[in-house]
PDB file of C-alpha atoms in Angstrom:
ATOM      1  CA  MET A   1       6.308   3.939  -7.980  1.00  0.00           C
ATOM      2  CA  ILE A   2       5.737   0.222  -7.440  1.00  0.00           C
ATOM      3  CA  GLU A   3       4.735  -1.678 -10.545  1.00  0.00           C
ATOM      4  CA  LYS A   4       1.442  -3.539 -10.711  1.00  0.00           C
ATOM      5  CA  SER A   5       3.291  -6.813 -11.389  1.00  0.00           C
ATOM      6  CA  HIS A   6       5.096  -6.405  -8.053  1.00  0.00           C
ATOM      7  CA  PHE A   7       1.793  -6.845  -6.239  1.00  0.00           C
ATOM      8  CA  GLY A   8       1.086 -10.024  -8.212  1.00  0.00           C
ATOM      9  CA  VAL A   9       4.470 -11.446  -7.241  1.00  0.00           C
ATOM     10  CA  LEU A  10       3.947 -10.456  -3.615  1.00  0.00           C
ATOM     11  CA  LYS A  11       0.534 -12.137  -3.552  1.00  0.00           C
ATOM     12  CA  LEU A  12       1.997 -15.264  -5.139  1.00  0.00           C
ATOM     13  CA  TYR A  13       4.797 -15.280  -2.539  1.00  0.00           C
ATOM     14  CA  ARG A  14       2.268 -15.061   0.279  1.00  0.00           C
ATOM     15  CA  ASP A  15       0.147 -17.801  -1.295  1.00  0.00           C
ATOM     16  CA  CYS A  16       3.206 -20.045  -1.518  1.00  0.00           C
ATOM     17  CA  LEU A  17       4.029 -19.390   2.143  1.00  0.00           C
ATOM     18  CA  ARG A  18       0.444 -20.192   3.133  1.00  0.00           C
ATOM     19  CA  LEU A  19       0.602 -23.424   1.176  1.00  0.00           C
ATOM     20  CA  ALA A  20       3.880 -24.304   2.910  1.00  0.00           C
ATOM     21  CA  ASP A  21       2.130 -23.735   6.238  1.00  0.00           C
ATOM     22  CA  TYR A  22      -0.748 -25.979   5.178  1.00  0.00           C
ATOM     23  CA  ILE A  23       1.559 -28.726   3.933  1.00  0.00           C
ATOM     24  CA  SER A  24       3.446 -28.636   7.218  1.00  0.00           C
ATOM     25  CA  THR A  25       0.208 -29.394   9.086  1.00  0.00           C
ATOM     26  CA  GLN A  26      -0.020 -32.541   6.968  1.00  0.00           C
ATOM     27  CA  GLY A  27       3.361 -33.792   8.161  1.00  0.00           C
ATOM     28  CA  GLY A  28       6.020 -31.609   6.548  1.00  0.00           C
ATOM     29  CA  SER A  29       8.536 -29.336   8.225  1.00  0.00           C
ATOM     30  CA  ARG A  30       7.125 -25.798   8.291  1.00  0.00           C
ATOM     31  CA  ARG A  31      10.532 -24.167   8.679  1.00  0.00           C
ATOM     32  CA  VAL A  32      12.080 -26.132   5.799  1.00  0.00           C
ATOM     33  CA  LEU A  33       9.145 -25.591   3.443  1.00  0.00           C
ATOM     34  CA  ARG A  34       8.962 -21.861   4.122  1.00  0.00           C
ATOM     35  CA  GLU A  35      12.728 -21.558   3.651  1.00  0.00           C
ATOM     36  CA  GLN A  36      12.476 -23.307   0.271  1.00  0.00           C
ATOM     37  CA  VAL A  37       9.828 -20.792  -0.820  1.00  0.00           C
ATOM     38  CA  ARG A  38      11.941 -17.877   0.432  1.00  0.00           C
ATOM     39  CA  GLN A  39      15.058 -19.129  -1.344  1.00  0.00           C
ATOM     40  CA  ALA A  40      13.231 -19.634  -4.648  1.00  0.00           C
ATOM     41  CA  PHE A  41      11.847 -16.100  -4.596  1.00  0.00           C
ATOM     42  CA  LYS A  42      15.097 -14.598  -3.290  1.00  0.00           C
ATOM     43  CA  LYS A  43      17.083 -16.293  -6.073  1.00  0.00           C
ATOM     44  CA  ASN A  44      14.987 -14.502  -8.683  1.00  0.00           C
ATOM     45  CA  LYS A  45      14.362 -11.175  -6.961  1.00  0.00           C
ATOM     46  CA  GLU A  46      16.734  -9.243  -9.235  1.00  0.00           C
ATOM     47  CA  GLU A  47      15.096 -10.513 -12.424  1.00  0.00           C
ATOM     48  CA  SER A  48      13.927  -7.572 -14.523  1.00  0.00           C
ATOM     49  CA  ASP A  49      12.957  -9.259 -17.789  1.00  0.00           C
ATOM     50  CA  PRO A  50       9.130  -9.168 -17.832  1.00  0.00           C
ATOM     51  CA  VAL A  51       8.964 -12.340 -19.927  1.00  0.00           C
ATOM     52  CA  LYS A  52      11.132 -14.302 -17.486  1.00  0.00           C
ATOM     53  CA  ILE A  53       9.202 -12.920 -14.513  1.00  0.00           C
ATOM     54  CA  GLU A  54       5.948 -14.042 -16.086  1.00  0.00           C
ATOM     55  CA  GLU A  55       7.412 -17.497 -16.802  1.00  0.00           C
ATOM     56  CA  GLN A  56       8.525 -17.821 -13.182  1.00  0.00           C
ATOM     57  CA  LYS A  57       5.122 -16.728 -11.911  1.00  0.00           C
ATOM     58  CA  GLU A  58       3.416 -19.242 -14.189  1.00  0.00           C
ATOM     59  CA  ALA A  59       5.730 -22.000 -12.947  1.00  0.00           C
ATOM     60  CA  ALA A  60       4.892 -21.137  -9.328  1.00  0.00           C
ATOM     61  CA  VAL A  61       1.167 -21.120 -10.076  1.00  0.00           C
ATOM     62  CA  ARG A  62       1.517 -24.488 -11.839  1.00  0.00           C
ATOM     63  CA  GLY A  63       3.283 -25.853  -8.779  1.00  0.00           C
ATOM     64  CA  LEU A  64       0.503 -24.642  -6.491  1.00  0.00           C
ATOM     65  CA  SER A  65      -2.146 -25.988  -8.852  1.00  0.00           C
ATOM     66  CA  ASN A  66      -0.449 -29.368  -9.146  1.00  0.00           C
ATOM     67  CA  TYR A  67      -0.222 -29.682  -5.393  1.00  0.00           C
ATOM     68  CA  MET A  68      -3.878 -28.777  -4.932  1.00  0.00           C
ATOM     69  CA  PHE A  69      -4.878 -31.256  -7.660  1.00  0.00           C
ATOM     70  CA  HIS A  70      -2.936 -34.096  -6.061  1.00  0.00           C
ATOM     71  CA  GLU A  71      -4.238 -33.201  -2.614  1.00  0.00           C
ATOM     72  CA  ALA A  72      -7.826 -33.255  -3.920  1.00  0.00           C
ATOM     73  CA  GLN A  73      -7.218 -36.665  -5.504  1.00  0.00           C
ATOM     74  CA  ARG A  74      -5.770 -37.999  -2.260  1.00  0.00           C
ATOM     75  CA  MET A  75      -8.733 -36.730  -0.276  1.00  0.00           C
ATOM     76  CA  ALA A  76     -11.199 -38.204  -2.775  1.00  0.00           C
ATOM     77  CA  LYS A  77      -9.491 -41.597  -2.552  1.00  0.00           C
ATOM     78  CA  GLU A  78      -9.705 -41.445   1.243  1.00  0.00           C
ATOM     79  CA  GLU A  79     -13.421 -40.683   1.036  1.00  0.00           C
ATOM     80  CA  VAL A  80     -14.000 -43.581  -1.361  1.00  0.00           C
ATOM     81  CA  GLN A  81     -12.037 -45.865   0.952  1.00  0.00           C
ATOM     82  CA  LYS A  82     -14.109 -44.722   3.938  1.00  0.00           C
ATOM     83  CA  GLY A  83     -17.257 -45.419   1.952  1.00  0.00           C
ATOM     84  CA  ASN A  84     -16.012 -48.882   1.008  1.00  0.00           C
ATOM     85  CA  ASP A  85     -15.091 -49.624   4.624  1.00  0.00           C
ATOM     86  CA  ASN A  86     -18.564 -48.605   5.767  1.00  0.00           C
ATOM     87  CA  PHE A  87     -20.199 -50.628   2.998  1.00  0.00           C
ATOM     88  CA  ASP A  88     -18.184 -53.763   3.832  1.00  0.00           C
ATOM     89  CA  GLY A  89     -18.836 -53.480   7.569  1.00  0.00           C
TER      90      GLY A  89
END
């Protein structure tokens, strides 16, 4: 029987791959980014300690959250700059 936590890890893996795809549309290398995600998950696939698994999941979620936070800040700055350009013109 597959453990419930397995589905959480699988969802996180897919979310990380989707984020890699998104980042690549912004100028990154899709193949390289996806391979980095794969390698990180593959490196830890044999981990059986629930505490360590949870720590690794939390670290991945923090990474996704940090990226989304910085991306939102970047987009907000661009919008402010557009507004300033329109105001000056």
